[in-house]
Amino acid sequence: MARIYQSTSPSYILMGSIDHTVTYLLEKGEMAFSAYLGRLEASRKEISRIEGVRLLEERDLRRDSAIDISKIVLSMEGMTGKRLESELRTRGIELEMSDMQYGVALSTFMDSDEDLEAFRLAVQDISLKRCGKSDKPMNPSNIYLKAPEQRLSQREAFYSATEKTELR
């Protein structure tokens, strides 16, 4: 933080925001989270019904794992996660992250019905416009699981002749 603001003093705007959040949670936290979980479950159910869209769910994980439902991890048939992120960005929605297969949207207890509905409508719109189209065919699992051919051992590579190269 000191590098960004050139100060080791805490930001009073940030401190005030944290103080306000703590007060809000003490006063209304249980009710706010209960309502949020209801909105989120309903939204996830609606999103999972969109053709070509798949949400990561408990059944997709190992038995000793759990899912954080506030993270909406989704994939869309025929589209990379990066492309999904780009499509959502053009509709004013930012994902937390994406990769070759998935996009991850974060939700919070402060998201309204309208926020969650806007996300669902954007995903549905992308799905409808992508119907029958796809990015280059690929099997992402092969990308991650296929080990490259090893030409040298680590020792041979470390002790091999080297050459300096200028980066452009």
Short mmCIF file of N, CA and C in Angstrom, two decimals, residues 10-153:
data_model
loop_
_atom_site.label_atom_id
_atom_site.label_comp_id
_atom_site.label_asym_id
_atom_site.label_seq_id
_atom_site.Cartn_x
_atom_site.Cartn_y
_atom_site.Cartn_z
N PRO A 10 -2.83 4.69 7.27
CA PRO A 10 -4.01 4.04 6.70
C PRO A 10 -4.89 5.06 5.98
N SER A 11 -5.58 4.62 4.97
CA SER A 11 -6.51 5.48 4.26
C SER A 11 -7.76 5.62 5.11
N TYR A 12 -8.14 6.86 5.43
CA TYR A 12 -9.30 7.07 6.28
C TYR A 12 -10.60 6.76 5.53
N ILE A 13 -10.59 6.87 4.24
CA ILE A 13 -11.77 6.47 3.45
C ILE A 13 -11.95 4.96 3.57
N LEU A 14 -10.86 4.21 3.44
CA LEU A 14 -10.93 2.76 3.58
C LEU A 14 -11.32 2.37 5.01
N MET A 15 -10.72 3.01 6.00
CA MET A 15 -11.03 2.69 7.40
C MET A 15 -12.50 2.99 7.70
N GLY A 16 -13.02 4.09 7.18
CA GLY A 16 -14.43 4.45 7.37
C GLY A 16 -15.35 3.45 6.71
N SER A 17 -14.95 2.98 5.53
CA SER A 17 -15.74 1.99 4.81
C SER A 17 -15.80 0.67 5.57
N ILE A 18 -14.67 0.26 6.11
CA ILE A 18 -14.62 -0.98 6.91
C ILE A 18 -15.48 -0.83 8.16
N ASP A 19 -15.39 0.32 8.82
CA ASP A 19 -16.17 0.57 10.03
C ASP A 19 -17.67 0.54 9.72
N HIS A 20 -18.06 1.15 8.61
CA HIS A 20 -19.47 1.15 8.20
C HIS A 20 -19.95 -0.27 7.91
N THR A 21 -19.13 -1.06 7.24
CA THR A 21 -19.49 -2.44 6.90
C THR A 21 -19.67 -3.28 8.16
N VAL A 22 -18.76 -3.14 9.11
CA VAL A 22 -18.86 -3.89 10.36
C VAL A 22 -20.15 -3.52 11.09
N THR A 23 -20.46 -2.23 11.17
CA THR A 23 -21.70 -1.78 11.83
C THR A 23 -22.91 -2.35 11.11
N TYR A 24 -22.92 -2.28 9.78
CA TYR A 24 -24.04 -2.82 8.99
C TYR A 24 -24.23 -4.31 9.26
N LEU A 25 -23.12 -5.06 9.26
CA LEU A 25 -23.22 -6.50 9.49
C LEU A 25 -23.69 -6.83 10.89
N LEU A 26 -23.27 -6.06 11.89
CA LEU A 26 -23.73 -6.29 13.26
C LEU A 26 -25.23 -6.04 13.38
N GLU A 27 -25.71 -5.00 12.71
CA GLU A 27 -27.12 -4.63 12.82
C GLU A 27 -28.04 -5.45 11.92
N LYS A 28 -27.60 -5.71 10.68
CA LYS A 28 -28.49 -6.32 9.69
C LYS A 28 -27.89 -7.53 8.99
N GLY A 29 -26.75 -8.01 9.45
CA GLY A 29 -26.02 -9.06 8.75
C GLY A 29 -26.79 -10.35 8.54
N GLU A 30 -27.42 -10.86 9.60
CA GLU A 30 -28.12 -12.14 9.48
C GLU A 30 -29.26 -12.04 8.47
N MET A 31 -30.03 -10.98 8.56
CA MET A 31 -31.15 -10.78 7.64
C MET A 31 -30.64 -10.55 6.21
N ALA A 32 -29.58 -9.76 6.07
CA ALA A 32 -29.03 -9.45 4.75
C ALA A 32 -28.49 -10.71 4.07
N PHE A 33 -27.77 -11.54 4.83
CA PHE A 33 -27.21 -12.76 4.24
C PHE A 33 -28.28 -13.78 3.90
N SER A 34 -29.30 -13.87 4.73
CA SER A 34 -30.39 -14.80 4.46
C SER A 34 -31.10 -14.41 3.16
N ALA A 35 -31.40 -13.12 3.01
CA ALA A 35 -32.06 -12.65 1.78
C ALA A 35 -31.14 -12.85 0.58
N TYR A 36 -29.85 -12.57 0.76
CA TYR A 36 -28.87 -12.74 -0.33
C TYR A 36 -28.82 -14.19 -0.80
N LEU A 37 -28.75 -15.11 0.14
CA LEU A 37 -28.66 -16.53 -0.25
C LEU A 37 -29.90 -16.97 -1.03
N GLY A 38 -31.06 -16.45 -0.66
CA GLY A 38 -32.28 -16.75 -1.41
C GLY A 38 -32.21 -16.21 -2.83
N ARG A 39 -31.77 -14.95 -2.97
CA ARG A 39 -31.63 -14.34 -4.30
C ARG A 39 -30.60 -15.09 -5.14
N LEU A 40 -29.49 -15.45 -4.51
CA LEU A 40 -28.41 -16.12 -5.22
C LEU A 40 -28.83 -17.52 -5.69
N GLU A 41 -29.46 -18.28 -4.83
CA GLU A 41 -29.93 -19.63 -5.21
C GLU A 41 -30.91 -19.55 -6.38
N ALA A 42 -31.84 -18.61 -6.32
CA ALA A 42 -32.81 -18.44 -7.41
C ALA A 42 -32.10 -18.06 -8.71
N SER A 43 -31.13 -17.17 -8.61
CA SER A 43 -30.38 -16.73 -9.79
C SER A 43 -29.57 -17.87 -10.39
N ARG A 44 -28.89 -18.63 -9.53
CA ARG A 44 -28.09 -19.77 -10.02
C ARG A 44 -28.99 -20.79 -10.73
N LYS A 45 -30.17 -21.02 -10.18
CA LYS A 45 -31.11 -21.97 -10.78
C LYS A 45 -31.52 -21.49 -12.18
N GLU A 46 -31.83 -20.20 -12.29
CA GLU A 46 -32.22 -19.63 -13.59
C GLU A 46 -31.06 -19.71 -14.60
N ILE A 47 -29.86 -19.39 -14.16
CA ILE A 47 -28.70 -19.44 -15.06
C ILE A 47 -28.44 -20.87 -15.52
N SER A 48 -28.61 -21.83 -14.62
CA SER A 48 -28.35 -23.23 -14.99
C SER A 48 -29.35 -23.75 -16.02
N ARG A 49 -30.48 -23.07 -16.18
CA ARG A 49 -31.49 -23.48 -17.17
C ARG A 49 -31.21 -22.92 -18.57
N ILE A 50 -30.25 -22.03 -18.69
CA ILE A 50 -29.94 -21.43 -19.99
C ILE A 50 -29.25 -22.47 -20.86
N GLU A 51 -29.74 -22.62 -22.07
CA GLU A 51 -29.19 -23.63 -22.97
C GLU A 51 -27.72 -23.36 -23.27
N GLY A 52 -26.91 -24.40 -23.16
CA GLY A 52 -25.48 -24.31 -23.45
C GLY A 52 -24.63 -23.80 -22.31
N VAL A 53 -25.25 -23.47 -21.17
CA VAL A 53 -24.52 -22.94 -20.02
C VAL A 53 -24.46 -24.01 -18.94
N ARG A 54 -23.29 -24.13 -18.35
CA ARG A 54 -23.10 -25.11 -17.27
C ARG A 54 -22.44 -24.42 -16.09
N LEU A 55 -23.06 -24.55 -14.91
CA LEU A 55 -22.49 -24.02 -13.68
C LEU A 55 -21.73 -25.10 -12.94
N LEU A 56 -20.63 -24.72 -12.31
CA LEU A 56 -19.92 -25.64 -11.44
C LEU A 56 -20.78 -25.85 -10.20
N GLU A 57 -21.01 -27.11 -9.84
CA GLU A 57 -21.85 -27.43 -8.69
C GLU A 57 -21.15 -28.44 -7.80
N GLU A 58 -21.73 -28.67 -6.62
CA GLU A 58 -21.15 -29.60 -5.64
C GLU A 58 -20.83 -30.96 -6.26
N ARG A 59 -21.71 -31.46 -7.09
CA ARG A 59 -21.51 -32.80 -7.66
C ARG A 59 -20.28 -32.88 -8.57
N ASP A 60 -19.76 -31.73 -9.00
CA ASP A 60 -18.58 -31.70 -9.87
C ASP A 60 -17.28 -31.79 -9.08
N LEU A 61 -17.35 -31.68 -7.76
CA LEU A 61 -16.15 -31.64 -6.93
C LEU A 61 -15.89 -32.98 -6.25
N ARG A 62 -14.68 -33.13 -5.75
CA ARG A 62 -14.36 -34.31 -4.94
C ARG A 62 -15.20 -34.29 -3.67
N ARG A 63 -15.33 -35.44 -3.05
CA ARG A 63 -16.15 -35.56 -1.84
C ARG A 63 -15.65 -34.67 -0.70
N ASP A 64 -14.35 -34.45 -0.62
CA ASP A 64 -13.80 -33.67 0.49
C ASP A 64 -13.71 -32.18 0.16
N SER A 65 -14.38 -31.74 -0.91
CA SER A 65 -14.35 -30.34 -1.32
C SER A 65 -15.74 -29.72 -1.16
N ALA A 66 -15.77 -28.42 -1.09
CA ALA A 66 -17.03 -27.69 -1.00
C ALA A 66 -17.00 -26.55 -2.00
N ILE A 67 -18.17 -26.08 -2.35
CA ILE A 67 -18.26 -24.99 -3.32
C ILE A 67 -18.68 -23.71 -2.61
N ASP A 68 -18.12 -22.60 -3.03
CA ASP A 68 -18.54 -21.29 -2.55
C ASP A 68 -19.55 -20.78 -3.56
N ILE A 69 -20.84 -20.84 -3.23
CA ILE A 69 -21.86 -20.50 -4.22
C ILE A 69 -21.85 -19.03 -4.60
N SER A 70 -21.17 -18.18 -3.83
CA SER A 70 -21.10 -16.77 -4.20
C SER A 70 -20.20 -16.56 -5.42
N LYS A 71 -19.39 -17.55 -5.72
CA LYS A 71 -18.56 -17.52 -6.93
C LYS A 71 -19.32 -18.31 -8.00
N ILE A 72 -19.79 -17.61 -9.01
CA ILE A 72 -20.56 -18.24 -10.08
C ILE A 72 -19.58 -18.67 -11.16
N VAL A 73 -19.22 -19.95 -11.13
CA VAL A 73 -18.25 -20.51 -12.08
C VAL A 73 -19.06 -21.15 -13.20
N LEU A 74 -18.91 -20.61 -14.42
CA LEU A 74 -19.72 -21.11 -15.52
C LEU A 74 -18.91 -21.30 -16.78
N SER A 75 -19.41 -22.22 -17.61
CA SER A 75 -18.84 -22.42 -18.94
C SER A 75 -19.99 -22.37 -19.92
N MET A 76 -19.65 -22.01 -21.16
CA MET A 76 -20.66 -21.94 -22.20
C MET A 76 -20.21 -22.81 -23.36
N GLU A 77 -21.10 -23.66 -23.80
CA GLU A 77 -20.80 -24.58 -24.89
C GLU A 77 -20.30 -23.82 -26.11
N GLY A 78 -19.17 -24.28 -26.68
CA GLY A 78 -18.63 -23.68 -27.89
C GLY A 78 -17.92 -22.36 -27.68
N MET A 79 -17.62 -22.00 -26.43
CA MET A 79 -16.98 -20.72 -26.17
C MET A 79 -15.95 -20.87 -25.07
N THR A 80 -14.79 -20.29 -25.26
CA THR A 80 -13.78 -20.31 -24.21
C THR A 80 -14.20 -19.37 -23.09
N GLY A 81 -13.63 -19.58 -21.92
CA GLY A 81 -13.89 -18.69 -20.80
C GLY A 81 -13.43 -17.27 -21.10
N LYS A 82 -12.31 -17.13 -21.82
CA LYS A 82 -11.79 -15.81 -22.18
C LYS A 82 -12.76 -15.08 -23.09
N ARG A 83 -13.35 -15.82 -24.04
CA ARG A 83 -14.32 -15.21 -24.96
C ARG A 83 -15.59 -14.80 -24.20
N LEU A 84 -16.03 -15.64 -23.28
CA LEU A 84 -17.19 -15.32 -22.44
C LEU A 84 -16.92 -14.04 -21.65
N GLU A 85 -15.73 -13.94 -21.09
CA GLU A 85 -15.36 -12.73 -20.34
C GLU A 85 -15.44 -11.50 -21.23
N SER A 86 -14.92 -11.61 -22.44
CA SER A 86 -14.93 -10.51 -23.38
C SER A 86 -16.37 -10.12 -23.76
N GLU A 87 -17.21 -11.12 -24.01
CA GLU A 87 -18.61 -10.86 -24.37
C GLU A 87 -19.34 -10.17 -23.22
N LEU A 88 -19.11 -10.62 -22.00
CA LEU A 88 -19.76 -9.99 -20.84
C LEU A 88 -19.25 -8.56 -20.64
N ARG A 89 -17.97 -8.34 -20.89
CA ARG A 89 -17.39 -6.99 -20.73
C ARG A 89 -18.09 -6.00 -21.66
N THR A 90 -18.43 -6.43 -22.89
CA THR A 90 -19.12 -5.52 -23.82
C THR A 90 -20.52 -5.18 -23.31
N ARG A 91 -21.02 -5.96 -22.37
CA ARG A 91 -22.34 -5.71 -21.78
C ARG A 91 -22.22 -5.06 -20.40
N GLY A 92 -21.02 -4.59 -20.06
CA GLY A 92 -20.81 -3.87 -18.81
C GLY A 92 -20.65 -4.74 -17.59
N ILE A 93 -20.33 -6.03 -17.80
CA ILE A 93 -20.16 -6.95 -16.67
C ILE A 93 -18.73 -7.47 -16.67
N GLU A 94 -18.05 -7.34 -15.53
CA GLU A 94 -16.68 -7.81 -15.39
C GLU A 94 -16.65 -9.11 -14.60
N LEU A 95 -15.90 -10.07 -15.11
CA LEU A 95 -15.67 -11.31 -14.37
C LEU A 95 -14.45 -11.14 -13.48
N GLU A 96 -14.38 -11.94 -12.45
CA GLU A 96 -13.20 -11.94 -11.58
C GLU A 96 -12.01 -12.53 -12.33
N MET A 97 -12.28 -13.60 -13.09
CA MET A 97 -11.22 -14.26 -13.87
C MET A 97 -11.85 -15.18 -14.89
N SER A 98 -11.03 -15.64 -15.81
CA SER A 98 -11.47 -16.64 -16.78
C SER A 98 -10.25 -17.43 -17.23
N ASP A 99 -10.52 -18.59 -17.83
CA ASP A 99 -9.43 -19.38 -18.40
C ASP A 99 -9.93 -19.98 -19.71
N MET A 100 -9.31 -21.05 -20.15
CA MET A 100 -9.70 -21.65 -21.43
C MET A 100 -11.12 -22.19 -21.41
N GLN A 101 -11.62 -22.55 -20.25
CA GLN A 101 -12.91 -23.23 -20.19
C GLN A 101 -13.97 -22.49 -19.38
N TYR A 102 -13.58 -21.77 -18.34
CA TYR A 102 -14.55 -21.21 -17.40
C TYR A 102 -14.40 -19.70 -17.24
N GLY A 103 -15.49 -19.08 -16.77
CA GLY A 103 -15.48 -17.71 -16.30
C GLY A 103 -15.96 -17.73 -14.86
N VAL A 104 -15.44 -16.82 -14.04
CA VAL A 104 -15.82 -16.77 -12.63
C VAL A 104 -16.36 -15.37 -12.33
N ALA A 105 -17.64 -15.32 -11.95
CA ALA A 105 -18.26 -14.07 -11.53
C ALA A 105 -18.41 -14.11 -10.01
N LEU A 106 -18.12 -13.00 -9.37
CA LEU A 106 -18.29 -12.91 -7.92
C LEU A 106 -19.58 -12.18 -7.61
N SER A 107 -20.27 -12.66 -6.58
CA SER A 107 -21.46 -11.96 -6.11
C SER A 107 -21.25 -11.63 -4.64
N THR A 108 -21.98 -10.64 -4.15
CA THR A 108 -21.88 -10.28 -2.75
C THR A 108 -23.28 -10.09 -2.17
N PHE A 109 -23.36 -10.01 -0.87
CA PHE A 109 -24.66 -9.84 -0.22
C PHE A 109 -25.28 -8.49 -0.55
N MET A 110 -24.51 -7.58 -1.15
CA MET A 110 -25.05 -6.28 -1.54
C MET A 110 -25.60 -6.29 -2.97
N ASP A 111 -25.45 -7.40 -3.70
CA ASP A 111 -26.02 -7.49 -5.04
C ASP A 111 -27.54 -7.56 -4.93
N SER A 112 -28.21 -6.74 -5.71
CA SER A 112 -29.67 -6.69 -5.69
C SER A 112 -30.24 -7.72 -6.67
N ASP A 113 -31.56 -7.88 -6.62
CA ASP A 113 -32.24 -8.73 -7.61
C ASP A 113 -31.92 -8.23 -9.01
N GLU A 114 -31.88 -6.92 -9.18
CA GLU A 114 -31.62 -6.32 -10.49
C GLU A 114 -30.20 -6.65 -10.98
N ASP A 115 -29.24 -6.63 -10.07
CA ASP A 115 -27.85 -6.97 -10.44
C ASP A 115 -27.76 -8.41 -10.93
N LEU A 116 -28.36 -9.31 -10.17
CA LEU A 116 -28.30 -10.73 -10.52
C LEU A 116 -29.08 -11.00 -11.81
N GLU A 117 -30.19 -10.30 -11.98
CA GLU A 117 -30.99 -10.46 -13.20
C GLU A 117 -30.23 -9.93 -14.42
N ALA A 118 -29.53 -8.82 -14.26
CA ALA A 118 -28.74 -8.26 -15.37
C ALA A 118 -27.66 -9.26 -15.80
N PHE A 119 -27.04 -9.92 -14.83
CA PHE A 119 -26.03 -10.93 -15.16
C PHE A 119 -26.68 -12.09 -15.91
N ARG A 120 -27.81 -12.58 -15.40
CA ARG A 120 -28.49 -13.70 -16.04
C ARG A 120 -28.91 -13.34 -17.47
N LEU A 121 -29.46 -12.15 -17.65
CA LEU A 121 -29.90 -11.73 -18.99
C LEU A 121 -28.71 -11.61 -19.95
N ALA A 122 -27.58 -11.13 -19.46
CA ALA A 122 -26.39 -11.02 -20.31
C ALA A 122 -25.91 -12.40 -20.74
N VAL A 123 -25.87 -13.36 -19.80
CA VAL A 123 -25.45 -14.72 -20.13
C VAL A 123 -26.44 -15.34 -21.12
N GLN A 124 -27.73 -15.11 -20.91
CA GLN A 124 -28.74 -15.66 -21.81
C GLN A 124 -28.61 -15.05 -23.20
N ASP A 125 -28.37 -13.75 -23.28
CA ASP A 125 -28.21 -13.08 -24.57
C ASP A 125 -27.01 -13.64 -25.34
N ILE A 126 -25.91 -13.84 -24.63
CA ILE A 126 -24.71 -14.41 -25.27
C ILE A 126 -25.02 -15.82 -25.77
N SER A 127 -25.70 -16.60 -24.96
CA SER A 127 -26.04 -17.98 -25.33
C SER A 127 -26.91 -17.99 -26.59
N LEU A 128 -27.92 -17.13 -26.65
CA LEU A 128 -28.82 -17.08 -27.80
C LEU A 128 -28.08 -16.67 -29.08
N LYS A 129 -27.16 -15.71 -28.95
CA LYS A 129 -26.42 -15.23 -30.12
C LYS A 129 -25.35 -16.22 -30.57
N ARG A 130 -24.90 -17.10 -29.66
CA ARG A 130 -23.85 -18.06 -29.99
C ARG A 130 -24.41 -19.38 -30.49
N CYS A 131 -25.71 -19.54 -30.43
CA CYS A 131 -26.34 -20.81 -30.80
C CYS A 131 -25.83 -21.30 -32.15
N GLY A 132 -25.21 -22.46 -32.15
CA GLY A 132 -24.69 -23.06 -33.38
C GLY A 132 -23.31 -22.59 -33.78
N LYS A 133 -22.79 -21.58 -33.12
CA LYS A 133 -21.44 -21.08 -33.43
C LYS A 133 -20.48 -21.60 -32.37
N SER A 134 -19.21 -21.71 -32.73
CA SER A 134 -18.25 -22.09 -31.70
C SER A 134 -16.87 -21.59 -32.05
N ASP A 135 -16.06 -21.45 -31.01
CA ASP A 135 -14.66 -21.12 -31.22
C ASP A 135 -14.00 -22.35 -31.83
N LYS A 136 -12.72 -22.25 -32.13
CA LYS A 136 -12.01 -23.41 -32.67
C LYS A 136 -12.26 -24.63 -31.79
N PRO A 137 -12.54 -25.78 -32.42
CA PRO A 137 -12.75 -26.97 -31.59
C PRO A 137 -11.50 -27.30 -30.79
N MET A 138 -11.69 -27.58 -29.53
CA MET A 138 -10.56 -27.94 -28.69
C MET A 138 -11.07 -28.74 -27.51
N ASN A 139 -10.17 -29.47 -26.93
CA ASN A 139 -10.49 -30.21 -25.72
C ASN A 139 -9.56 -29.65 -24.65
N PRO A 140 -10.06 -28.70 -23.84
CA PRO A 140 -9.19 -28.05 -22.85
C PRO A 140 -8.49 -29.02 -21.92
N SER A 141 -9.10 -30.15 -21.62
CA SER A 141 -8.44 -31.08 -20.70
C SER A 141 -7.13 -31.58 -21.29
N ASN A 142 -7.06 -31.69 -22.62
CA ASN A 142 -5.81 -32.12 -23.26
C ASN A 142 -4.72 -31.06 -23.13
N ILE A 143 -5.12 -29.80 -23.13
CA ILE A 143 -4.15 -28.72 -23.01
C ILE A 143 -3.43 -28.81 -21.67
N TYR A 144 -4.18 -29.08 -20.60
CA TYR A 144 -3.62 -29.09 -19.27
C TYR A 144 -2.93 -30.40 -18.91
N LEU A 145 -3.35 -31.49 -19.50
CA LEU A 145 -2.84 -32.79 -19.08
C LEU A 145 -1.69 -33.31 -19.95
N LYS A 146 -1.55 -32.82 -21.14
CA LYS A 146 -0.54 -33.33 -22.05
C LYS A 146 0.83 -32.74 -21.69
N ALA A 147 1.74 -33.59 -21.26
CA ALA A 147 3.08 -33.12 -20.89
C ALA A 147 3.92 -32.92 -22.15
N PRO A 148 4.70 -31.85 -22.19
CA PRO A 148 5.56 -31.64 -23.36
C PRO A 148 6.67 -32.69 -23.42
N GLU A 149 7.19 -32.88 -24.60
CA GLU A 149 8.28 -33.83 -24.78
C GLU A 149 9.52 -33.30 -24.06
N GLN A 150 10.18 -34.15 -23.28
CA GLN A 150 11.37 -33.74 -22.56
C GLN A 150 12.59 -34.08 -23.40
N ARG A 151 13.39 -33.06 -23.73
CA ARG A 151 14.58 -33.28 -24.55
C ARG A 151 15.86 -33.32 -23.72
N LEU A 152 15.82 -32.64 -22.57
CA LEU A 152 16.98 -32.62 -21.68
C LEU A 152 16.49 -32.84 -20.25
N SER A 153 17.37 -33.40 -19.43
CA SER A 153 17.03 -33.47 -18.00
C SER A 153 17.21 -32.07 -17.44
#
